[in-house]
Coordinates of C-alpha atoms in Angstrom, one line a residue:
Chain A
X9 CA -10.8 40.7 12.9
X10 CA -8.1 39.7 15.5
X11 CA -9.2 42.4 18.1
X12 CA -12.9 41.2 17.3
X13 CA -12.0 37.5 18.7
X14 CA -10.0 39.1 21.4
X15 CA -12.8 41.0 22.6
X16 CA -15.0 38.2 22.1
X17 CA -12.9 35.6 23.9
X18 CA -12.6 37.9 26.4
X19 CA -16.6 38.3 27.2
X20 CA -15.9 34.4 27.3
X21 CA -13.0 32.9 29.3
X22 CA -14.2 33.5 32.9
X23 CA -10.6 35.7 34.7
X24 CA -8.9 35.8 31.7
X25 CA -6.0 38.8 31.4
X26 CA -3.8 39.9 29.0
X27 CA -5.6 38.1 26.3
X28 CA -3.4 38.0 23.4
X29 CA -4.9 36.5 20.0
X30 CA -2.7 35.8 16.9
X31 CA -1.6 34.0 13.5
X32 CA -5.0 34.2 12.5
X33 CA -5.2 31.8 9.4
X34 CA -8.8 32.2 6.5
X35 CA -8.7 28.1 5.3
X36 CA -10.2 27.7 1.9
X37 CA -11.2 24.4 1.4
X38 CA -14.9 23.9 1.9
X39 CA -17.5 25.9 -0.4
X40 CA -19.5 26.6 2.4
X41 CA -19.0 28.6 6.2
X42 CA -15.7 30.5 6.5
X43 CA -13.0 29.0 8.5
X44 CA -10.6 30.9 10.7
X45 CA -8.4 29.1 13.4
X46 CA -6.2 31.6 15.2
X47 CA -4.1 31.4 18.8
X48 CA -5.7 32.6 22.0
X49 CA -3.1 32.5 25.0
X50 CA -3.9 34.3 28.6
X51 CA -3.5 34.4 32.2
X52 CA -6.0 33.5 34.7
X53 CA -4.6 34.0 38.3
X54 CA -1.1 34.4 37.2
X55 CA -0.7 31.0 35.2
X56 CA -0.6 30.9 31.5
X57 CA -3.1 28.8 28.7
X58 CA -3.1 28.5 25.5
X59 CA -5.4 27.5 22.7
X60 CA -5.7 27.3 19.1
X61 CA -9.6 27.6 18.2
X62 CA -11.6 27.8 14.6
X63 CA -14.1 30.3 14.0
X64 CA -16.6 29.3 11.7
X65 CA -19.1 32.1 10.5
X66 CA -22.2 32.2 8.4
X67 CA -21.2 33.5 4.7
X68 CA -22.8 36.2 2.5
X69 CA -24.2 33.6 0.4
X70 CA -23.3 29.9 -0.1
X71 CA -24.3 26.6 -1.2
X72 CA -26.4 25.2 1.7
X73 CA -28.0 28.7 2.2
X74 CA -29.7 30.2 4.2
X75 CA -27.7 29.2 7.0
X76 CA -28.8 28.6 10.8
X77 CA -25.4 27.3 12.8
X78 CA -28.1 27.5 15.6
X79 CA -29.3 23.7 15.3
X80 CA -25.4 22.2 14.3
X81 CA -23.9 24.0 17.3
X82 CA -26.7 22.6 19.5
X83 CA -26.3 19.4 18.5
X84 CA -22.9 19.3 18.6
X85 CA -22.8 20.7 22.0
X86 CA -25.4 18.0 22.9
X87 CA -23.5 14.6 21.8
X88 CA -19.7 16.0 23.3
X89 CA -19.7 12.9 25.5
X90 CA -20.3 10.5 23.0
X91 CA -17.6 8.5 20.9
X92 CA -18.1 10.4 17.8
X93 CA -15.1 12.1 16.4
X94 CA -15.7 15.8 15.9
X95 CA -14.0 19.1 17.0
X96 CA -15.7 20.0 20.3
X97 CA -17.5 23.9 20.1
X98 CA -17.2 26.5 23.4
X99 CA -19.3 29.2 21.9
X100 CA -22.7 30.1 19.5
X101 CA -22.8 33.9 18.7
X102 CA -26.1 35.0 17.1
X103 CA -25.7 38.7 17.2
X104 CA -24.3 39.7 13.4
X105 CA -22.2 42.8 14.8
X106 CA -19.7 41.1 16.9
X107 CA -18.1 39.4 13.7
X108 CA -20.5 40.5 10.4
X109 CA -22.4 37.6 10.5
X110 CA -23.1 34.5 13.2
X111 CA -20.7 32.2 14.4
X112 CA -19.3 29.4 16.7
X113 CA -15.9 28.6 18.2
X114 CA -14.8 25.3 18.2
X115 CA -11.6 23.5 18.9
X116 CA -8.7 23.1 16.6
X117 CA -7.7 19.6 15.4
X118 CA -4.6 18.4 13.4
X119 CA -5.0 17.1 10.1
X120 CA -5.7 17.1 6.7
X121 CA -8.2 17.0 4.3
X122 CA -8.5 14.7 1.7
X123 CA -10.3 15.3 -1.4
X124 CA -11.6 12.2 -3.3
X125 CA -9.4 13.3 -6.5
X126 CA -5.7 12.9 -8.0
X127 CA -3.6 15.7 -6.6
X128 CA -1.4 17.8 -9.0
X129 CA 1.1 15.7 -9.2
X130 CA -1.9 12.9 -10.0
X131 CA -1.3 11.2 -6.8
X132 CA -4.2 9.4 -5.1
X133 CA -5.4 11.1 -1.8
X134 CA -4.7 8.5 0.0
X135 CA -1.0 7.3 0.7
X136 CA -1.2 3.7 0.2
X137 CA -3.6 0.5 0.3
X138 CA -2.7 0.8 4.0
X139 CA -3.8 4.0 4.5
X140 CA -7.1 3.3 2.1
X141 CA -8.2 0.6 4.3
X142 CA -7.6 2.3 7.7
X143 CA -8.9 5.4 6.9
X144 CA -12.5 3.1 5.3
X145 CA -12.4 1.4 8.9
X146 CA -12.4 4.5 10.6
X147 CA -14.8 6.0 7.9
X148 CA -17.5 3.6 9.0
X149 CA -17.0 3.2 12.3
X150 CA -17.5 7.1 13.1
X151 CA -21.0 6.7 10.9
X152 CA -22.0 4.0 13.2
X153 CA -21.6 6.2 16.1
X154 CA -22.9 9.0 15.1
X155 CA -25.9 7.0 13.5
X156 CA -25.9 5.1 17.4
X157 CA -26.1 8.4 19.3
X158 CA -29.2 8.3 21.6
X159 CA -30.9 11.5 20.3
X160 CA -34.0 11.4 22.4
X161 CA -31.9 11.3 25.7
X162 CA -29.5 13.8 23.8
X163 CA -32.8 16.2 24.1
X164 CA -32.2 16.7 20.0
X165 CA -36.2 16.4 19.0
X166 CA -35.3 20.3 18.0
X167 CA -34.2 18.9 14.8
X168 CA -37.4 17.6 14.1
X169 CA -38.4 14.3 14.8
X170 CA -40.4 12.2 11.6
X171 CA -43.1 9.9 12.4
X172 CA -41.4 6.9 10.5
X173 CA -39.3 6.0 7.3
X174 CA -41.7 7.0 5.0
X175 CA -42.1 10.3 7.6
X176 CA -38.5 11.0 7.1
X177 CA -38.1 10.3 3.1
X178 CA -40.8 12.4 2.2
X179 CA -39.3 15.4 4.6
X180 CA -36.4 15.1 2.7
X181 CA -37.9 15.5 -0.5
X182 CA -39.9 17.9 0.2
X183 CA -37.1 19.5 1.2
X184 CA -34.9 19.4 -1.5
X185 CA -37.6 19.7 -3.9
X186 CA -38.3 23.4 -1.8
X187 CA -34.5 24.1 -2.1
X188 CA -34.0 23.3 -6.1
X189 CA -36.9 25.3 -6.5
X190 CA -35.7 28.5 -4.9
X191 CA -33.0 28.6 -7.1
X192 CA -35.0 27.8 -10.1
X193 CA -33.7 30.2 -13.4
X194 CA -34.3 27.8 -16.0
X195 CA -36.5 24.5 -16.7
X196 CA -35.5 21.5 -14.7
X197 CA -37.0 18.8 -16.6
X198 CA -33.9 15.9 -15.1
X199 CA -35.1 17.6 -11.5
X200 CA -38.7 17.0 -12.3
X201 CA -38.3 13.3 -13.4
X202 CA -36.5 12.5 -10.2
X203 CA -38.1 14.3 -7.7
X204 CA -41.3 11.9 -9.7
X205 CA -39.4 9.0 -8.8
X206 CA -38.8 9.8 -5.6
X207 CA -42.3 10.5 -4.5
X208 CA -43.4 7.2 -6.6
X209 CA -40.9 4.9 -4.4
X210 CA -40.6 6.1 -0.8
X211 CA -39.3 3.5 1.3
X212 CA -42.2 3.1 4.2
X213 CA -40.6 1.6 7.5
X214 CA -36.9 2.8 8.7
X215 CA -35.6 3.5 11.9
X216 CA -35.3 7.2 13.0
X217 CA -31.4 8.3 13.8
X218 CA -29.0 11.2 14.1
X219 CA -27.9 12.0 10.4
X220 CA -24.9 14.0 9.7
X221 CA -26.5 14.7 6.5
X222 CA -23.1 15.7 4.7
X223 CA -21.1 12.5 5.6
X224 CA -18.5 12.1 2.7
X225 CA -14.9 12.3 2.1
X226 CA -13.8 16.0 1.7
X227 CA -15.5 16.4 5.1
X228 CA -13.4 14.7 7.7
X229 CA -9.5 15.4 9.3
X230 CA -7.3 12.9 8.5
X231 CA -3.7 12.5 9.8
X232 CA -1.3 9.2 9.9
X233 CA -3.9 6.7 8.7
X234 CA -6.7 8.0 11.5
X235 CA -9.6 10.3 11.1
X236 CA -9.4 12.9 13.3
X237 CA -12.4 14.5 13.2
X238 CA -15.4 14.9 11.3
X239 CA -16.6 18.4 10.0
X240 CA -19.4 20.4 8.7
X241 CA -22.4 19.4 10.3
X242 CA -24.3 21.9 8.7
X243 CA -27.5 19.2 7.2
X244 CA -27.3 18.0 10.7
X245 CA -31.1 16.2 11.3
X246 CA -33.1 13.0 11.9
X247 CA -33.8 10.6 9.6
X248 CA -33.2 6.9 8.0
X249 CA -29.4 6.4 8.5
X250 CA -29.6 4.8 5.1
X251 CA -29.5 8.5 3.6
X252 CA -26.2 9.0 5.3
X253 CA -25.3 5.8 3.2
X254 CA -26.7 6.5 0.1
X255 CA -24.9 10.1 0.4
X256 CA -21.4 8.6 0.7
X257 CA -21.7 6.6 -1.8
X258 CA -22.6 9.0 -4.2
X259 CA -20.7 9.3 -7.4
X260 CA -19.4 12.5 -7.0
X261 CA -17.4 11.5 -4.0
X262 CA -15.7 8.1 -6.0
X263 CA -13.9 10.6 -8.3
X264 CA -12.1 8.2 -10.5
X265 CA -12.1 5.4 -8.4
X266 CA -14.3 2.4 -7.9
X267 CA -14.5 3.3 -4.1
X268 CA -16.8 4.8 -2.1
X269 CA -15.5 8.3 -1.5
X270 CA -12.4 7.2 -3.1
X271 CA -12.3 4.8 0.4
X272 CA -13.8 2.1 0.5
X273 CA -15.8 -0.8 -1.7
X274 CA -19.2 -1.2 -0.6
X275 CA -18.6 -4.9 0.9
X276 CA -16.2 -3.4 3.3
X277 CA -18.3 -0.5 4.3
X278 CA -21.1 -2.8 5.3
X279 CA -19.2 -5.0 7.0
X280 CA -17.1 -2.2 8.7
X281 CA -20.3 0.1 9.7
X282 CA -22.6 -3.3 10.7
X283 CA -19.2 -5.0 12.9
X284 CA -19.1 -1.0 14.2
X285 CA -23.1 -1.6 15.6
X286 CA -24.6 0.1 12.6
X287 CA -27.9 -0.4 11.1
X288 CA -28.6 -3.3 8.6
X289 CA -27.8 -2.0 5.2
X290 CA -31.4 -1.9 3.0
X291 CA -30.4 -2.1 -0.3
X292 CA -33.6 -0.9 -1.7
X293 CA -33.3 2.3 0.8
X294 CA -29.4 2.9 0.1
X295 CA -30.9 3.1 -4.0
X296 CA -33.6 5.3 -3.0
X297 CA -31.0 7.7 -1.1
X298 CA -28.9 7.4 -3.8
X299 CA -30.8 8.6 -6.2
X300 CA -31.4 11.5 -3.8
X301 CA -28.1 12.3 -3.3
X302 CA -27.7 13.1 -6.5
X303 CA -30.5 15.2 -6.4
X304 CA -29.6 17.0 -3.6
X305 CA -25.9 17.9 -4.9
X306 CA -27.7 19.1 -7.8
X307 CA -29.9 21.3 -5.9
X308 CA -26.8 22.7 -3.8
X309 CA -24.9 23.2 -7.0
X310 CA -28.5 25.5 -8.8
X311 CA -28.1 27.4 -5.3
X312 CA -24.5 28.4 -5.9
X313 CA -25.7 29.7 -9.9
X314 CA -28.5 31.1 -8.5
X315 CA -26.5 33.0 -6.0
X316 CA -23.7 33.8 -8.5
X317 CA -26.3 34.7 -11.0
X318 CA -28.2 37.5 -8.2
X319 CA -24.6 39.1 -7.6
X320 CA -25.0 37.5 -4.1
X321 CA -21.1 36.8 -4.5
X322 CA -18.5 37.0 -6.9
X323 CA -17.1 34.0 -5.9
X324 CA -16.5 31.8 -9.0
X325 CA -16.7 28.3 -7.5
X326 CA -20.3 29.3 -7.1
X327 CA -20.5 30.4 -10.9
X328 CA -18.6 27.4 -12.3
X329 CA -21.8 25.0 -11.8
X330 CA -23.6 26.8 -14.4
X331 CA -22.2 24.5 -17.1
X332 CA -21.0 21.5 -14.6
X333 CA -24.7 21.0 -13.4
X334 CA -25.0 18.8 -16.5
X335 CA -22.6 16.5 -15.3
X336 CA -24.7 16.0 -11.9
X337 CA -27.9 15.6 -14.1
X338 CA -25.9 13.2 -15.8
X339 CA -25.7 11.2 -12.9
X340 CA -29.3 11.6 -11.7
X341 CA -29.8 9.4 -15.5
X342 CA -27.6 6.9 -14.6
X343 CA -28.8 6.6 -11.7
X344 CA -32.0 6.4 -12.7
X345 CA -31.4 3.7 -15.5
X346 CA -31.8 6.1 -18.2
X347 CA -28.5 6.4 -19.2
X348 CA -25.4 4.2 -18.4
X349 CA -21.5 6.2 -17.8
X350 CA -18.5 4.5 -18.5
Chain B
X16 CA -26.1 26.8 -20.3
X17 CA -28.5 28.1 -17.0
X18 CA -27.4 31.7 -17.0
X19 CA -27.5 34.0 -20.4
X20 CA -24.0 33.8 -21.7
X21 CA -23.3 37.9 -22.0
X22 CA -24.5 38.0 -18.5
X23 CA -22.1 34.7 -17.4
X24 CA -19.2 36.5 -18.9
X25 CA -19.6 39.6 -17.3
X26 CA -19.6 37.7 -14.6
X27 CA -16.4 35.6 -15.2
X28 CA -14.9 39.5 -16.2
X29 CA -16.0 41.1 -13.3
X30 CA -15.0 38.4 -11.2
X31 CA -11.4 38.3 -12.6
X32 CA -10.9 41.9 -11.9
X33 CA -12.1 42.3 -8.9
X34 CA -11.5 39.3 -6.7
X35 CA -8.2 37.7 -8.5
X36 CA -6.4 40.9 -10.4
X37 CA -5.5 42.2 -7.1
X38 CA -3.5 38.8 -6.1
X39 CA -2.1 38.2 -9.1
X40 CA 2.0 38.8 -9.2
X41 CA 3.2 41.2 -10.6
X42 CA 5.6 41.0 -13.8
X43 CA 5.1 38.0 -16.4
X44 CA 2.1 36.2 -15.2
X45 CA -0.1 39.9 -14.3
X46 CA 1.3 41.2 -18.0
X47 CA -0.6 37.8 -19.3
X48 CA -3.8 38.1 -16.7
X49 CA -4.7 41.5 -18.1
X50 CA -4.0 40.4 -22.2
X51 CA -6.5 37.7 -21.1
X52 CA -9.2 39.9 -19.4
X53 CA -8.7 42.5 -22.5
X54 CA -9.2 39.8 -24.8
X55 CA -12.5 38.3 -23.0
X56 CA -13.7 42.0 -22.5
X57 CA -13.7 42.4 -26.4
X58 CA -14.4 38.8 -27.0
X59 CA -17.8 38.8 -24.8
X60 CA -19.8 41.9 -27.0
X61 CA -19.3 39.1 -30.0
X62 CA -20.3 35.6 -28.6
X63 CA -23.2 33.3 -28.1
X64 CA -24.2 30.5 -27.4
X65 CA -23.7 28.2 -29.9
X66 CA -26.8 28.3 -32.5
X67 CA -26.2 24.2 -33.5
X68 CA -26.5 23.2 -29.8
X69 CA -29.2 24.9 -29.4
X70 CA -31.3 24.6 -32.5
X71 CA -30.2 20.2 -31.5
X72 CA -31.7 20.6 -28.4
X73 CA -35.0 22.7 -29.7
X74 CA -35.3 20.3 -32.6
X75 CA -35.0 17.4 -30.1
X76 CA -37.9 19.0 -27.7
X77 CA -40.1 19.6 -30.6
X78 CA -39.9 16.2 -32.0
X79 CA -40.6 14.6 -28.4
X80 CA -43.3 17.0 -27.6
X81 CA -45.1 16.5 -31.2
X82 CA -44.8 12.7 -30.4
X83 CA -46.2 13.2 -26.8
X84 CA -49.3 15.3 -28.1
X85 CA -51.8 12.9 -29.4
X86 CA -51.0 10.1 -26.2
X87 CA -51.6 12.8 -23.9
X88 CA -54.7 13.6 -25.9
X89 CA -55.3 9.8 -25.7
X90 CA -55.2 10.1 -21.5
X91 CA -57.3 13.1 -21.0
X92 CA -60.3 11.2 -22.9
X93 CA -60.1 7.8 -21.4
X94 CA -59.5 9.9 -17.6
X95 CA -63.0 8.8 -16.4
X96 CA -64.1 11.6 -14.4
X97 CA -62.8 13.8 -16.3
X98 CA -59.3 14.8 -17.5
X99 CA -58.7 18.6 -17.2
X100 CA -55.3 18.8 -16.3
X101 CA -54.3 16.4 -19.3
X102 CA -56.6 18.6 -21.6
X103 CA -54.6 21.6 -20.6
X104 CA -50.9 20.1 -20.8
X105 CA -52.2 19.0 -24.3
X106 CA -53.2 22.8 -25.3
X107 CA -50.1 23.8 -23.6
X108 CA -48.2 21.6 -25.9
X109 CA -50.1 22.5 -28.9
X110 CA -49.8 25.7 -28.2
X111 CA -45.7 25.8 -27.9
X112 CA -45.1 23.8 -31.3
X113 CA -47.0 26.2 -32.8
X114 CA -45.4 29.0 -31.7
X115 CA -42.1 30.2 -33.8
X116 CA -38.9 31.6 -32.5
X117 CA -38.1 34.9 -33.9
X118 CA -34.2 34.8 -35.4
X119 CA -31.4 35.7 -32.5
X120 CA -34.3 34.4 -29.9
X121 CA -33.2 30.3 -29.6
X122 CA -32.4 30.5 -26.1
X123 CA -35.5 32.0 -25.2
X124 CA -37.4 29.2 -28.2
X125 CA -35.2 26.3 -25.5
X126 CA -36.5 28.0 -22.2
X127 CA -40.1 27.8 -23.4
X128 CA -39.4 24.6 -25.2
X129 CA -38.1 23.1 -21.6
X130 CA -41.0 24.6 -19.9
X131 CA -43.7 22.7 -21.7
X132 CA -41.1 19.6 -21.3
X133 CA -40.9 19.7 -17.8
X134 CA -44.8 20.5 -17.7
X135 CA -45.4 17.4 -19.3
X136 CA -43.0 15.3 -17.1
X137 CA -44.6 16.4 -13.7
X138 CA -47.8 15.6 -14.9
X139 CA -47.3 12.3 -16.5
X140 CA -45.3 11.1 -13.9
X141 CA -47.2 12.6 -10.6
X142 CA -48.0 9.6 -8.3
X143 CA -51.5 8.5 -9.1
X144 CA -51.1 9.8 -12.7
X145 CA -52.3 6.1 -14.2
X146 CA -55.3 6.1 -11.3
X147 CA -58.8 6.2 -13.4
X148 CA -57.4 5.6 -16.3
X149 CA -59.2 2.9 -18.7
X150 CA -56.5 0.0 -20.1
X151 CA -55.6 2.5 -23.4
X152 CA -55.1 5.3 -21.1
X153 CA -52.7 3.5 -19.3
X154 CA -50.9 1.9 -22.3
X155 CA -50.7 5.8 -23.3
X156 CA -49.4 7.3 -20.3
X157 CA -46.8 4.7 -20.6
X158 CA -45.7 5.2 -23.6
X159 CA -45.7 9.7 -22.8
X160 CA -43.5 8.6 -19.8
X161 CA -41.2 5.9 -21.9
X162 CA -41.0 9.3 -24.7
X163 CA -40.0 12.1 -22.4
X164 CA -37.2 9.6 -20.7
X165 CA -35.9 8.6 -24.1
X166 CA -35.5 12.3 -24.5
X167 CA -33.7 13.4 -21.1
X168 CA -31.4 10.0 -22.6
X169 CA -30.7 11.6 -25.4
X170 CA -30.2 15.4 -24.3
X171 CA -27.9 14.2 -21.3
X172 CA -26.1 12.3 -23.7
X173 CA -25.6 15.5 -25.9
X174 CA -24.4 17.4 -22.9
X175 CA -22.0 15.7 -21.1
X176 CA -20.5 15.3 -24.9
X177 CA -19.5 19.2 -24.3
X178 CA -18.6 18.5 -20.5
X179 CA -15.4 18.9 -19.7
X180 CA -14.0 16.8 -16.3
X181 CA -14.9 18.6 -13.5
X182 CA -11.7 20.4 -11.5
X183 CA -13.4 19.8 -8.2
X184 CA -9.8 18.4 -6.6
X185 CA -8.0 21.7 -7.6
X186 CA -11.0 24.1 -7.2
X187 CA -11.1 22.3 -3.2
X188 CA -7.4 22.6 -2.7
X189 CA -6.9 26.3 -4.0

């Protein structure tokens, strides 16, 4: 693979000689694209650069499949002036043969990942109530901004632009109605019930913003109290910015904590995302988007049996949803007032 | 309980061999990898699901079906205009708690089970379900609705009962 990026960084870096890639490292955390950051260092006229880069590549099968980086690299390539924090991408790559599937380059960027769950050792993810509350700031902050990003002047109508709120909730539904579906093996009758909901309470008016459409802790770079930079941008799209909220706050993400994504309480990310310039939190919306979220992780975790169950992969954290599924379902309950968890 | 449980631990076996065997160490902790795999490989010709879950579950989708039966019989008479689709999730129904499962088939009994289920929860719940419905229609399709969730209360309830915490923090950090 290391003469593969060579070549390809070659095709790329306009007078580059004696290209030389190395320490090429496979990262596995995420359950969806493969990761690679490697070294790239070369001489253009006689002076030396250097730069670490990530590849990240379409996989064989996956959790948000099929996969199209098409639209997340355009996008991301679109808003690189803008204050939000992500790592900046050079290059798209379509063609399958130059590394087995498509890919784009991005930048490296220092940090860490935090997962919203007790390490090991049963430590929180985050340090201290110091590092909790500047990490939340930051954590609503970068929403706001993305969620402030001019889209039309950004040329992003690619993504599809809805009509209005009620435009935007029912594309999402329809959506991840269409996505549970494909990996349908066994009666969904939780699925069924909420997707009825849904369709029964769509919120009519919303504003129309840039959604991340994956923004949660387990997706962002953290090092020494600051967010670095926010990743996987693969559910990139337009819509009410009070699905970005509603997926945050999902359950999953709280672990065993009371806080949003293990982060923050809900006061403080209002207050932090509205002080920030973000939208007026709905309440009504954030509940409808809720009880989508829950929906949707469900969906994502029926693709991973489904693609387990076809032989797509081998890879177990696909697999292992077959019996956790129940816990999201779980959750869609609760969230639906048919059940209450402890 | 999505996937057929000689097929999920073929799976789990085939996975083990191929994708983590190779990385395991060699010396005390391979020596115990392989007793494992040899065990589940012998293990997995002799397991299945187990029959009290299931037959629970069954029992539980019978009972909420029969109960469902005569209000969705109730709905597709008062439907003025007619009330064809409720007609034939009221055969459907009919026609699954009549059926019986043949012994060593209750996960195939729960899939059909489940189907009807999940049949009768799009229909009674589809937007506009209660439209053209006289006032004992309505009361009805209430009551179906206010049945199947009382179910999906008490089957979630019975699962996550079996649900062990998920690993997610550990299965992330590799």
């Amino acid at each position: 693979m290391i003469e593969q990026l060579r070549a390809f960084l070659e095709s790329k870096l306009e007078g580059a000689e004696d290209l030389v890639v190395s320490d090429l490292v496979r990262h596995t955390e995420g359950f969806s694209l493969e990761t690679f950051s490697f070294e790239a260092v070369w001489n253009v006229g006689g002076e030396q650069h250097s730069q670490r880069y990530v590849a990240r590549r379409e996989p064989p099968a996956g959790l948000l499949e099929p996969y199209d980086l098409e639209p997340q690299f355009r996008t991301l390539a679109a808003i690189a002036d803008t204050p939000v924090r992500f790592p900046r991408v050079f290059w798209y790559e379509s063609d399958p043969a130059v590394l087995g599937a498509p890919f784009y380059v991005m930048e490296w960027v220092g940090g860490d990942v935090p997962i919203p769950a007790l390490d090991a050792q049963g430590n929180s993810p985050f340090g201290d109530e110091g590092e909790r509350l500047s990490l939340g700031r930051d954590f609503a902050a970068i929403l706001a901004d993305i969620h402030q990003v001019d889209w039309k002047a950004k040329g992003l109508d690619f993504l599809g632009v809805p009509r209005d709120g009620r435009d935007a909730a029912e594309r999402v539904v329809d959506f991840w109605h269409g996505y549970a579906e494909r990996s349908r093996l066994a009666p969904m009758p939780m699925m069924t019930e909420a997707f009825c909901w849904l369709r029964r309470n769509l919120p009519s008016e919303a504003p129309v913003a840039l959604l991340h459409g994956d923004y949660r802790t387990g997706n962002f770079l953290a090092r020494d109290g600051r967010i670095t930079a926010f990743l996987d941008w693969e559910l990139v799209h337009l819509g009410d910015p009070m699905e970005d909220i509603g997926w945050a706050s999902c359950r999953l993400w709280r672990g065993d904590s009371s806080y949003v994504g293990y982060l923050l309480s809900r006061e403080e990310f209002s207050d932090w995302y509205q002080a920030a310039g973000g939208f007026e939190f709905d309440r009504a919306r954030i509940h409808f988007y809720e009880v989508l979220a829950c929906v949707k992780m469900a969906a994502i975790m029926l693709t991973g049996v489904k693609a387990w169950d076809d032989g797509r992969t081998k890879d177990m954290r696909m697999g292992f949803f077959d019996q956790q599924v129940a816990g999201m379902y779980a959750s869609i309950a609760e969230i639906l007032g048919i059940i209450e968890l402890p | 309980m999505i996937i057929e449980l000689q097929k999920l631990l073929a799976g789990i076996i085939n996975t083990l061999e191929e994708e983590v065997g190779p990385d395991v160490a060699p010396g005390k902790a391979r020596a115990q990898f392989y007793s494992c795999l040899d065990l589940l490989n012998n293990l997995a010709a002799k397991l299945d699901w187990n029959r009290s879950l299931l037959s629970t579950e069954i029992a539980g989708v019978e009972d909420t079906l029969r109960l469902t039966l005569p209000l969705v019989e109730k709905v597709a008479g008062s439907r003025r205009g007619g009330g064809a689709e409720f007609s034939t999730l009221a055969s459907n129904i009919a026609g699954v708690l009549a059926e019986e499962a043949a012994d060593g088939e209750l996960f195939a009994r729960r899939v059909r089970l489940n189907e009807v289920l999940e049949e009768a929860i799009a229909r009674i719940n589809a937007p506009g379900a209660e439209d053209g419905l006289d006032e004992d229609g309505r009361e009805a399709i209430e009551q179906a609705a206010a049945t199947l969730r009382e179910h999906l209360r008490n089957q979630t309830l019975r699962d996550a009962m079996y649900l062990k915490p998920m690993m997610l923090g550990k299965i992330s950090q590799g």
